[in-house]
Short mmCIF file of C-alpha atoms in Angstrom, two decimals:
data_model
loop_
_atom_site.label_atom_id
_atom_site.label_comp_id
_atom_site.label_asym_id
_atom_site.label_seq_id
_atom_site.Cartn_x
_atom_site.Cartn_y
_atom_site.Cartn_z
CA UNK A 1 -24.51 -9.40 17.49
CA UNK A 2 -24.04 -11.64 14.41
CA UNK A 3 -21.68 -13.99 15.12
CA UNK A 4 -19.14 -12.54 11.97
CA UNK A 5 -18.62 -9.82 13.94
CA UNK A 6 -17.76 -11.19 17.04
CA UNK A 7 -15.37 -13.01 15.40
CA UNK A 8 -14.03 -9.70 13.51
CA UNK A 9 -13.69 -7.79 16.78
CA UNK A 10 -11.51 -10.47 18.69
CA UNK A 11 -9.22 -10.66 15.49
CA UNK A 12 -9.06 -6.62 16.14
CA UNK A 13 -8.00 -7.26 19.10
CA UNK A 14 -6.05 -9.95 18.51
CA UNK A 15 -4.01 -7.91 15.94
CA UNK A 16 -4.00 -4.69 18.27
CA UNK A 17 -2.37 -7.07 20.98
CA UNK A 18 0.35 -8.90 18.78
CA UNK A 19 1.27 -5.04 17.40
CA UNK A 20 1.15 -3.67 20.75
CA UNK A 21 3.63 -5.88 22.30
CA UNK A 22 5.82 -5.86 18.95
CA UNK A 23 6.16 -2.15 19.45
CA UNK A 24 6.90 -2.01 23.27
CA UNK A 25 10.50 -0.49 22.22
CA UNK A 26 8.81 2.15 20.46
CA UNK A 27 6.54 3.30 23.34
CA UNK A 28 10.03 3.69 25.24
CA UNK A 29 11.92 5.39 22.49
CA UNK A 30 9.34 6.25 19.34
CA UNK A 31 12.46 7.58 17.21
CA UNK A 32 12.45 3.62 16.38
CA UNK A 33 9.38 4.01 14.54
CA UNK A 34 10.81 6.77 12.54
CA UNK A 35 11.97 6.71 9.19
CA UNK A 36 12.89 9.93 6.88
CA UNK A 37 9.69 10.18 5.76
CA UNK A 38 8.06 10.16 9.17
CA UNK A 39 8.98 14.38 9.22
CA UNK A 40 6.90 14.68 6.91
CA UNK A 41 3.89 13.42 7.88
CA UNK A 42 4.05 14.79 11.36
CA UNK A 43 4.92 18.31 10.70
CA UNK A 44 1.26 19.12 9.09
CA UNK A 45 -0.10 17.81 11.78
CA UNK A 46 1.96 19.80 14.55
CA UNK A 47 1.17 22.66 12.22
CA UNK A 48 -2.40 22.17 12.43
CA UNK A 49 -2.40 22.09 15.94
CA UNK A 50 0.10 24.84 16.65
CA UNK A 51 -1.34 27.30 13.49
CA UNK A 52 -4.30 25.87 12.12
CA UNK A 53 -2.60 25.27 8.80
CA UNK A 54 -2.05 22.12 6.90
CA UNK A 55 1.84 23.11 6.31
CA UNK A 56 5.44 22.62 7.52
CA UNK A 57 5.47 25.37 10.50
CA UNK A 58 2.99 28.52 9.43
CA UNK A 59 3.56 28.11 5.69
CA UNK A 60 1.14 25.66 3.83
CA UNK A 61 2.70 22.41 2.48
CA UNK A 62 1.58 20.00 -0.55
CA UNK A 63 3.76 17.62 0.11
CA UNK A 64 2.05 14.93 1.28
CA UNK A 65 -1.75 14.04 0.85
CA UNK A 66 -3.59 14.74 4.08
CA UNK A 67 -5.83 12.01 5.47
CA UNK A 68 -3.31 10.06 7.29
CA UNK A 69 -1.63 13.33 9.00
CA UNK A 70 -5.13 14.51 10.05
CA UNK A 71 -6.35 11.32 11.51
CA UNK A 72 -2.83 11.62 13.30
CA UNK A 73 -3.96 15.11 14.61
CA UNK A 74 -6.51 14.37 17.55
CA UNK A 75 -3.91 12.11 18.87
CA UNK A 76 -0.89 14.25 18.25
CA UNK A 77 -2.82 17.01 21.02
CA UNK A 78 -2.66 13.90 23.37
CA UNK A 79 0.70 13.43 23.38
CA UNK A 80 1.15 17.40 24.01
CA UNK A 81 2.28 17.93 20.38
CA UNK A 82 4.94 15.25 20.34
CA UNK A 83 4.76 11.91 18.96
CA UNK A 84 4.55 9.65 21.12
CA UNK A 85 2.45 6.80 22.82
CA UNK A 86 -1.04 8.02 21.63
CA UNK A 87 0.37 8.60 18.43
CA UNK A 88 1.92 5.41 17.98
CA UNK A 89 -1.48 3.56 19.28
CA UNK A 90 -3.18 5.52 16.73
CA UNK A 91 -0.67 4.00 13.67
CA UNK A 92 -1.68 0.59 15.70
CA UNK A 93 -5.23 0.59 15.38
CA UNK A 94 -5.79 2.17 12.14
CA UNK A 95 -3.79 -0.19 10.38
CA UNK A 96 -5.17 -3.08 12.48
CA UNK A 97 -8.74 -2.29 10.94
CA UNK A 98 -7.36 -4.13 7.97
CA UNK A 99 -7.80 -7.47 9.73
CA UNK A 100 -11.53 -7.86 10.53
CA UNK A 101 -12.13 -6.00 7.08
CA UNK A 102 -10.09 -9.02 5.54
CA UNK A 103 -11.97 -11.39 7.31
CA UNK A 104 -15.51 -9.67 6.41
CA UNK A 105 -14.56 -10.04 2.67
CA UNK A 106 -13.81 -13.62 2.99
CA UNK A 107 -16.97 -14.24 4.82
CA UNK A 108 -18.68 -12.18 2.09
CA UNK A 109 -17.25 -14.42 -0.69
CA UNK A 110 -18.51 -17.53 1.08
CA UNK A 111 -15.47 -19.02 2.56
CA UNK A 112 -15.96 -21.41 5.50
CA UNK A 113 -15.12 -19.89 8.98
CA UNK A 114 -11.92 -21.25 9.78
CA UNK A 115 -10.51 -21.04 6.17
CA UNK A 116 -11.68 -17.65 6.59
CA UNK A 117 -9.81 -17.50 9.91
CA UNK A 118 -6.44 -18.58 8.65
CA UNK A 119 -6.33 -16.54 5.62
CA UNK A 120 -6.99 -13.47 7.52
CA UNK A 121 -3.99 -14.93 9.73
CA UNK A 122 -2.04 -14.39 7.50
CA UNK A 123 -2.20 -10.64 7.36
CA UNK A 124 -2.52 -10.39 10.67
CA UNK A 125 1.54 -12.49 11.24
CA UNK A 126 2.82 -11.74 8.18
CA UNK A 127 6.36 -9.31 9.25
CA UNK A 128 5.35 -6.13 6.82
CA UNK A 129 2.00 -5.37 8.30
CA UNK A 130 3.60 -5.93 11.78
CA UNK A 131 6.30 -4.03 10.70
CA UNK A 132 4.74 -1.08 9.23
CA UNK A 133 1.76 -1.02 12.06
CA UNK A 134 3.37 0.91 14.58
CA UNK A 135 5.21 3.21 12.18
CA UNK A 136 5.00 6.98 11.19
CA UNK A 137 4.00 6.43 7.77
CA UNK A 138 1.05 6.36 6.04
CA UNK A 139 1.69 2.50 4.98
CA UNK A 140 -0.25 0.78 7.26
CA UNK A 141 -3.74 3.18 7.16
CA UNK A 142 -2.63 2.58 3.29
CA UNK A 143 -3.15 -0.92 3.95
CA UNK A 144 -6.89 -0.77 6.04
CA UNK A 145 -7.89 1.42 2.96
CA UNK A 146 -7.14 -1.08 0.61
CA UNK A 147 -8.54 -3.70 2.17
CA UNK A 148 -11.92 -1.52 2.56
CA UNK A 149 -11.86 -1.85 -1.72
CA UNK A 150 -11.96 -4.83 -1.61
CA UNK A 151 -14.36 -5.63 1.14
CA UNK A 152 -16.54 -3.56 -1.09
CA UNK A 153 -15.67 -4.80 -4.32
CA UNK A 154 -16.62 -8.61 -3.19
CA UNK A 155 -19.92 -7.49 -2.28
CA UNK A 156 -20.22 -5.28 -5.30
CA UNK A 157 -19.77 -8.85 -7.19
CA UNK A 158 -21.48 -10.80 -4.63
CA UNK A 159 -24.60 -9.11 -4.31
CA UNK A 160 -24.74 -7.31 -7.64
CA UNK A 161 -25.87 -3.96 -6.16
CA UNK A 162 -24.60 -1.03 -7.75
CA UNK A 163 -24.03 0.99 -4.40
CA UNK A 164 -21.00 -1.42 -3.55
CA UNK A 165 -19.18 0.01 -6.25
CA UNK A 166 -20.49 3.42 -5.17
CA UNK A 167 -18.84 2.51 -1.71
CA UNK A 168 -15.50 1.04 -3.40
CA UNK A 169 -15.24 4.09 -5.82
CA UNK A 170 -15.10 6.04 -2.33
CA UNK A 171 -12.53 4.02 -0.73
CA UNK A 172 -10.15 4.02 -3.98
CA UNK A 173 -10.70 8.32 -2.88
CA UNK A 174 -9.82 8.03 0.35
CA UNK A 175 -6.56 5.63 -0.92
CA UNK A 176 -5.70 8.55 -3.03
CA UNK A 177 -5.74 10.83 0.04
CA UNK A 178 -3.39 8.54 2.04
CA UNK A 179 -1.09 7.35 -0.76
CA UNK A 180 -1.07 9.38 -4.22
CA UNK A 181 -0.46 6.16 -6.00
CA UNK A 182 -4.11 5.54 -5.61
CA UNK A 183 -4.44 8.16 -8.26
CA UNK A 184 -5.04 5.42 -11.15
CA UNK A 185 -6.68 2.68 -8.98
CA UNK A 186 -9.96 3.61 -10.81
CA UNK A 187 -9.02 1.87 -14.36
CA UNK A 188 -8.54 -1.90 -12.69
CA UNK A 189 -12.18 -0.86 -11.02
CA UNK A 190 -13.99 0.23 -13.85
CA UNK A 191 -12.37 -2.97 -15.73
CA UNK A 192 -14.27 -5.16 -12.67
CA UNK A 193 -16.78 -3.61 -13.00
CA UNK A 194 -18.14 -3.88 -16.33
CA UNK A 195 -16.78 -7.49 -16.17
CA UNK A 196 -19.84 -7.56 -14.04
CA UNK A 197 -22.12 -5.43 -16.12
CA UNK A 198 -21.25 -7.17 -19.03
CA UNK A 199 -24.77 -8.08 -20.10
CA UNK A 200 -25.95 -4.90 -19.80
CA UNK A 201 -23.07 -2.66 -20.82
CA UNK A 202 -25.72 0.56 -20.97
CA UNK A 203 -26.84 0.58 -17.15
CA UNK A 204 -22.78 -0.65 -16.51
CA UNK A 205 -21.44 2.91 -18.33
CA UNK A 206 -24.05 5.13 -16.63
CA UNK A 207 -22.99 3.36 -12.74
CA UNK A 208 -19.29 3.17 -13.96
CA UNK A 209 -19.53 6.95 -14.42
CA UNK A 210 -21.28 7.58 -11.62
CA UNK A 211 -18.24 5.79 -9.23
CA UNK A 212 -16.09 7.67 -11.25
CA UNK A 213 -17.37 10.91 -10.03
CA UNK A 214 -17.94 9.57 -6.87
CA UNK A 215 -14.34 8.63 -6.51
CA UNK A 216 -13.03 12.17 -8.11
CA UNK A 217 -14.79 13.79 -5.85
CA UNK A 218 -13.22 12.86 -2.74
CA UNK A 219 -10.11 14.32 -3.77
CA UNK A 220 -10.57 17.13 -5.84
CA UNK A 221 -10.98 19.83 -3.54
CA UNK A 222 -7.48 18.84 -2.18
CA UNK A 223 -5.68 19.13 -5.66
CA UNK A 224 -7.79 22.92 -5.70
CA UNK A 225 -6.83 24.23 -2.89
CA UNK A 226 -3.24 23.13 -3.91
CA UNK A 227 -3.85 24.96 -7.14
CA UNK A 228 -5.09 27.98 -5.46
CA UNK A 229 -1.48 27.73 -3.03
CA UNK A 230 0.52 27.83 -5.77
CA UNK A 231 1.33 24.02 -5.96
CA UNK A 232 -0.21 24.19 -9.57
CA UNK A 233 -2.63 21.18 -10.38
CA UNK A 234 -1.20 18.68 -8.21
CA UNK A 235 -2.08 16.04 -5.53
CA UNK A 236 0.89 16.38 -3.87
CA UNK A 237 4.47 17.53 -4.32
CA UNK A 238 6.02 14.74 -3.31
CA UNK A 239 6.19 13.13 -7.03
CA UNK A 240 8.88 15.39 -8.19
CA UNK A 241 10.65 13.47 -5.23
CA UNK A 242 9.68 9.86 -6.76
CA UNK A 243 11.17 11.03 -9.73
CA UNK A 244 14.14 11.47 -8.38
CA UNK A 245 14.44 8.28 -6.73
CA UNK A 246 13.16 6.20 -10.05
CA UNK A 247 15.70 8.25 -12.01
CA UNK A 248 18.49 7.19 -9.85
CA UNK A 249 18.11 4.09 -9.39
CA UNK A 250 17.45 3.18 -13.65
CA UNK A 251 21.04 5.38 -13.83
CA UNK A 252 22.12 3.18 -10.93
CA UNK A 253 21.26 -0.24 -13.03
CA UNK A 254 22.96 0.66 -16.02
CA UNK A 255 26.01 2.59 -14.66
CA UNK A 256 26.53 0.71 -11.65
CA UNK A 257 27.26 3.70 -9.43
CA UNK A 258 25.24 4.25 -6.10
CA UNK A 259 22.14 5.74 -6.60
CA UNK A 260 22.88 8.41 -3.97
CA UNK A 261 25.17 9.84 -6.38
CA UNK A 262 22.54 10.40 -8.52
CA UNK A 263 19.99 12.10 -6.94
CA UNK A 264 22.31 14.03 -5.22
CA UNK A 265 23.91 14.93 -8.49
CA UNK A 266 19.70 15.81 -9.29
CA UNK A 267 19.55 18.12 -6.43
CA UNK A 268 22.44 19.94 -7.39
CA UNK A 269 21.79 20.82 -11.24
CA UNK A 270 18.10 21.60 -9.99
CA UNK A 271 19.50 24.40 -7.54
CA UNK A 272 22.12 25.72 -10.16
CA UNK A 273 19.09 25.85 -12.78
CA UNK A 274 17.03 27.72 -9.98
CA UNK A 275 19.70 29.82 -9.11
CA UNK A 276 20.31 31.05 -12.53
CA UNK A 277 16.93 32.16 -13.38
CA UNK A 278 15.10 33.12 -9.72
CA UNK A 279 12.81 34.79 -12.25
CA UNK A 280 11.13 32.12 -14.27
CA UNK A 281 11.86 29.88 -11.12
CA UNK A 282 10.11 31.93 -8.39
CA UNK A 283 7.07 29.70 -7.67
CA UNK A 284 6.60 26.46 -6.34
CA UNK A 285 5.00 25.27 -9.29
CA UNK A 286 7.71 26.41 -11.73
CA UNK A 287 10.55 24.11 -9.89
CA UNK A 288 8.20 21.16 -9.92
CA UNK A 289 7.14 21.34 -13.12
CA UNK A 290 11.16 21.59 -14.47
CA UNK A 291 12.35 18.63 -12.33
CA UNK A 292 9.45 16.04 -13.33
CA UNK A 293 10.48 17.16 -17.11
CA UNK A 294 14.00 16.83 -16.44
CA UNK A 295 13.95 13.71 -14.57
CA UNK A 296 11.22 12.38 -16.83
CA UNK A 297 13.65 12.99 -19.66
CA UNK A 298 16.01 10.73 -17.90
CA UNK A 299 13.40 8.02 -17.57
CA UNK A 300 13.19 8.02 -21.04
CA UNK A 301 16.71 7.52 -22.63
CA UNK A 302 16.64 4.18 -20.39
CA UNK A 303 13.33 2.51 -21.06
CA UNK A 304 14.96 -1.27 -20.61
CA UNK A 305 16.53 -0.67 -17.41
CA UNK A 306 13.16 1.48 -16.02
CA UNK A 307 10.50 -1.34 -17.44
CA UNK A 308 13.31 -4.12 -16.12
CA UNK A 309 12.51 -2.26 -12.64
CA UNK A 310 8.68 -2.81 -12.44
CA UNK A 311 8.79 -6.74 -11.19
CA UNK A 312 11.72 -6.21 -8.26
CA UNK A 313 11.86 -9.41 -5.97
CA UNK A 314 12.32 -7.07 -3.30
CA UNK A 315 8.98 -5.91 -3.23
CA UNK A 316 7.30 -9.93 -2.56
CA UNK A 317 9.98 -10.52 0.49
CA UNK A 318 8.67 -9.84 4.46
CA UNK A 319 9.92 -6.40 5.75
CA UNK A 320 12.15 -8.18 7.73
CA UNK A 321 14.47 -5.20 8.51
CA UNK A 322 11.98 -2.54 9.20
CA UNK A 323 10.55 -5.16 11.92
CA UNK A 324 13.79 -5.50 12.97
CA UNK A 325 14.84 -2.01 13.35
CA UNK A 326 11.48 -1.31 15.28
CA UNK A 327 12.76 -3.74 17.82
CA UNK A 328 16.23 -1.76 17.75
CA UNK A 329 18.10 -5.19 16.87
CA UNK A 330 19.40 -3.72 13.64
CA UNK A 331 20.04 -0.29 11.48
CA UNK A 332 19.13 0.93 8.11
CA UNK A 333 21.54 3.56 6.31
CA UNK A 334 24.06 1.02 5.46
CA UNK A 335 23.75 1.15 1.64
CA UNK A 336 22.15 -2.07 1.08
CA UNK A 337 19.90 -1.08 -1.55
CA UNK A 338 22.77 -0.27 -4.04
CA UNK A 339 23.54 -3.97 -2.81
CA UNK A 340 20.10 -4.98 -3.69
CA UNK A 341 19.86 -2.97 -7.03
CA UNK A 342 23.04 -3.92 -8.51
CA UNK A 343 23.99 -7.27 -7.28
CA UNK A 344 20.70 -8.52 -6.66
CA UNK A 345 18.41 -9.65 -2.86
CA UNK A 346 20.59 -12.27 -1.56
CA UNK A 347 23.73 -10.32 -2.07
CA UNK A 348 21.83 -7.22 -0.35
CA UNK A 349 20.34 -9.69 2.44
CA UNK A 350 24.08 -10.82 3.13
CA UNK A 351 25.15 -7.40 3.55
CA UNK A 352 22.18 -5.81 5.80
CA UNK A 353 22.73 -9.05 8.06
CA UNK A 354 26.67 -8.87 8.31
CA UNK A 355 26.81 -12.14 9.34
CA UNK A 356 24.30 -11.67 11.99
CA UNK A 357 22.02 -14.60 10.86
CA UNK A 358 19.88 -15.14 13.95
CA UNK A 359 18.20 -11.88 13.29
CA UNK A 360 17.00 -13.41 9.92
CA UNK A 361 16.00 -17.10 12.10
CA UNK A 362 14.23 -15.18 14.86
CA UNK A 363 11.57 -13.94 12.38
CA UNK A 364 11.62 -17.13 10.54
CA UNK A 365 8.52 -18.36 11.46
CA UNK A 366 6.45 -15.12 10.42
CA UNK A 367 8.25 -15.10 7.10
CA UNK A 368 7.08 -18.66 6.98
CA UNK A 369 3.37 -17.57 6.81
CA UNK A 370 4.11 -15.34 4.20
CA UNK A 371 5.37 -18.39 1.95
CA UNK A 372 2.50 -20.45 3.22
CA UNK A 373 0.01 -17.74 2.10
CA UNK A 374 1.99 -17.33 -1.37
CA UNK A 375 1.58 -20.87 -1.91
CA UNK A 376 -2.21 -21.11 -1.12
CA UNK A 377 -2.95 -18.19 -3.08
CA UNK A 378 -1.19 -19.83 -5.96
CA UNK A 379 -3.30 -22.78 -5.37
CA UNK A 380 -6.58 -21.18 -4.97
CA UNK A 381 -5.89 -18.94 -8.24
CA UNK A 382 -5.43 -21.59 -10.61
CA UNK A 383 -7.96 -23.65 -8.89
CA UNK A 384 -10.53 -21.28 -9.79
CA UNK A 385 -9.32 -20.33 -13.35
CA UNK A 386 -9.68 -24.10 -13.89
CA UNK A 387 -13.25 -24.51 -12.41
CA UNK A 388 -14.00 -21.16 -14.76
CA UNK A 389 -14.83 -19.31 -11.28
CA UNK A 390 -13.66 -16.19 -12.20
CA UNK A 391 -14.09 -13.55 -9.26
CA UNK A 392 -11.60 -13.96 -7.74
CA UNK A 393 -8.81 -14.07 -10.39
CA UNK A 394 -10.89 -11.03 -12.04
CA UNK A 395 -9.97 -9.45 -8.90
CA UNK A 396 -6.50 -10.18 -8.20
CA UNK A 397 -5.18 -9.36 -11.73
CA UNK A 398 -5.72 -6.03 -12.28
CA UNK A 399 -5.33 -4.74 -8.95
CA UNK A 400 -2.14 -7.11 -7.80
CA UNK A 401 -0.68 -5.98 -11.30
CA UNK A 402 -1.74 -2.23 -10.53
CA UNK A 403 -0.25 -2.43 -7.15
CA UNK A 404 2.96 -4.27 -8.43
CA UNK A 405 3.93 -1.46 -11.15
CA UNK A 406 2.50 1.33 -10.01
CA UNK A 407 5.22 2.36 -7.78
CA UNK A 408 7.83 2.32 -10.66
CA UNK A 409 11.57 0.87 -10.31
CA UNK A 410 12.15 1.99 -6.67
CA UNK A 411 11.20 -1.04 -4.78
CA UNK A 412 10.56 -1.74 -0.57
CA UNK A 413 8.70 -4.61 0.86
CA UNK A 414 6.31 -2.17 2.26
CA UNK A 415 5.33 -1.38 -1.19
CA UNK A 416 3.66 -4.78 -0.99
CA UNK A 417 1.10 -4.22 1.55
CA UNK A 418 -1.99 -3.25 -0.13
CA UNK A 419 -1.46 -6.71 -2.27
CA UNK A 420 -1.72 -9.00 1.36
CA UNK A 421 -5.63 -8.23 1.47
CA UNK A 422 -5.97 -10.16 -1.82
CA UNK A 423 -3.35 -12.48 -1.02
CA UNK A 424 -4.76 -13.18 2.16
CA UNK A 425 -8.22 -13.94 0.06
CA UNK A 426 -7.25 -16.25 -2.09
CA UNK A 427 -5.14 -17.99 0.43
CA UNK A 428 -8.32 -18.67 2.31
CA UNK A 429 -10.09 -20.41 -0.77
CA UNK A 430 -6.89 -22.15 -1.54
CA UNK A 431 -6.40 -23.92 1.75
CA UNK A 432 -10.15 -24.87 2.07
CA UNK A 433 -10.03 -26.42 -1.90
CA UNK A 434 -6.64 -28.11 -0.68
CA UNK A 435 -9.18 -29.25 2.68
CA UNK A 436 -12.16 -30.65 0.19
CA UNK A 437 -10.00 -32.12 -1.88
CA UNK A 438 -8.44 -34.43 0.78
CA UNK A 439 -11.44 -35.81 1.58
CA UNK A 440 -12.34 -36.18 -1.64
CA UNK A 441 -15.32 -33.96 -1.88
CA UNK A 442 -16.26 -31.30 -4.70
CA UNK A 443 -16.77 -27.80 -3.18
CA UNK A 444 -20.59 -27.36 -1.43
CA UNK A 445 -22.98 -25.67 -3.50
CA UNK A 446 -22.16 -22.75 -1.75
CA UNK A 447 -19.10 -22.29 -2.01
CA UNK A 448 -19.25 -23.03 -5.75
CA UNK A 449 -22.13 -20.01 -6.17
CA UNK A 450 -19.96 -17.66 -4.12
CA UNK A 451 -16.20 -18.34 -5.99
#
């Protein structure tokens, strides 16, 4: 066995271990790895195993995008239905994958082993993909997928072979299938990609449109059969539900009123306008289609306040408290993103803590990495932009800006995770230019054909 992939299997292991012991409370109560969106990625599971349905009991569901709930299912039968320890090592490994795929793409790119190592240690500590590892959402599988694209991606650009992107386009599918937000991923890939074909634009439209139907194609026959149920042309259902959230929390900047009281004020004009008109409301499709117009509306007499949303320091900070509440030291629920939305992260980080500081020092050092990986990334991205190296800043642009804004003004740290694998990249390359340049050497010949 080549020696990378040694290497990649004992830093699968080593990231199954640290997550393992991180979630040790959660073996002996999972409810800790809950969160409200856990329900609904485990009921189409239990449905598939109890009905053979993909639905919430015997009725079919579009709610959520299936791939992470059907990995979940093989599992789910070994915990007798339940979820529980299988379950939760299943959330464990599939998000660990992300690690030795990290380390893979630096390797790819060129960077020196133990550059390599560190920057994939950085994933691998940082507190959101600990966090998120264990949990019942489809986060951390969100976060292997994305590091798959770019695994793929790098050796799309590396070795200029055309079935890389092939490969990528089919990951970006598969990241549509786990997180709907993957929907648009395509445009920053097709905007790489004939970056690359740029001296032969013809052959780049013809393989551009060929990824594009590769990438379409993974997903399309789940937005028919949601047709076909009634769900109208749809990946999921949940968007009506992001909506809601991104409506109330733009009313919630410029009003200053929770945003609770907004979407709760949503759900009740949606069921008077239902109730009124059962006729023209009777399908599923119907409702949806109302609410994203009405809420959409909303969007739209606020453009300042929902643009003002798109670069939220909340989303760059360590998921401190959902690592926290894993371990059962602390509790969400207490309001502190009105905190965070209207009087900004440190007033919101004052109020989650309540005074209880040492929470916030006991995960010090893990936040730590974080900052250390921000500021090698930083290093290693204007490093290359000024030795005209442009992969890797042709890379992190579009997609880190995609990521950033694609998830609107609602903002988590989670939301952050499928940035880390680039962050994690660049961070390698900056800390081994920081390396050459204290000895005072230029970068090898090899590394300067690879970056």
């Amino acid at each position: 066995m080549k020696r990378e992939y040694k290497i990649a299997l004992i830093l699968f292991g080593l990231a199954c271990l640290f997550r393992v012991l991180l979630a040790i409370p959660g073996f002996q109560d999972p409810e800790l790895l809950m969160r409200p969106d856990s329900a609904t990625y485990l009921a189409p599971a239990q449905a598939m195993l109890e009905h053979g349905v993909y639905g919430h009991g015997s009725e079919p569901t579009a709610l959520r995008v299936p791939l992470y709930s059907t990995l979940l299912l093989p599992w789910l039968r070994l915990d007798g239905g339940n979820a529980g320890i299988f379950c939760i090592l299943a959330n464990i490994i599939l998000s660990s994958l992300a690690v030795p795929v990290i380390w893979l793409a630096c390797r790819e790119l060129g960077i020196r082993e133990k550059f390599a190592i560190c920057g994939t240690l950085i994933f691998l500590l940082t507190p959101t993909p600990l966090a998120l590892a264990p949990m019942f959402l489809s986060d951390g599988l969100f976060g292997t997928v994305a590091a798959l694209e770019l695994l793929f991606l790098v050796c799309f650009l590396q070795r200029k072979q055309s079935r890389w992107l092939f490969f990528a386009a089919a990951a970006g599918g598969l990241g549509v299938l786990t997180r709907p937000l993957n929907l648009l991923w395509i445009v920053p890939c097709l905007i790489v990609a004939m970056f690359q074909y740029r001296k032969d634009w013809r052959n780049g439209l013809k393989h551009c449109g060929i990824a594009l139907v590769i990438f379409a194609a993974v997903f399309t026959p789940w937005i028919l059969r949601n047709h076909a149920r009634g769900f109208g042309w749809r990946i999921d259902t949940v968007s009506a539900d992001s909506l809601k959230h991104n409506a109330a929390v733009v009313e919630s900047r410029v009003t200053g009123l929770p945003a609770q009281h907004y979407r709760d004020a949503y759900d009740q004009h949606f069921q008077t306008v239902f109730s009124a008109e059962p006729e023209k409301y009777k399908t599923e499709d119907s409702k949806l289609t109302y609410q994203e117009e009405y809420l959409s509306s909303i969007l739209k007499k606020h453009p300042g306040a929902y643009l003002k949303g798109f670069f939220h320091p909340v989303n760059y900070v360590p998921d401190v408290p959902s690592f926290l509440e894993n371990l059962g030291l602390s509790r969400s629920g207490g309001g502190t993103w009105d905190v965070i939305v209207n009087h900004g992260i440190f007033a919101g980080t004052k109020h989650y803590f309540g005074g209880k500081y040492w929470l916030l020092f006991m995960v010090l050092p893990l936040c730590l990495v974080l900052a250390a990986g921000y500021f090698l990334a930083i290093f290693g991205f204007f490093s290359m932009l000024q030795k005209k190296k442009w992969i890797l800043p042709l890379l992190f642009l579009p997609f880190g800006f995609y990521y950033m804004v694609v998830t609107g003004p609602v903002a988590y740290p989670r939301f952050s995770l499928p940035i880390l694998p680039y962050l994690s990249l660049l961070a390698a390359i900056g800390l081994q230019l920081i390396r050459e340049r204290r000895k005072g050497g230029e970068l090898t010949n090899t590394s300067e054909r690879n970056f």
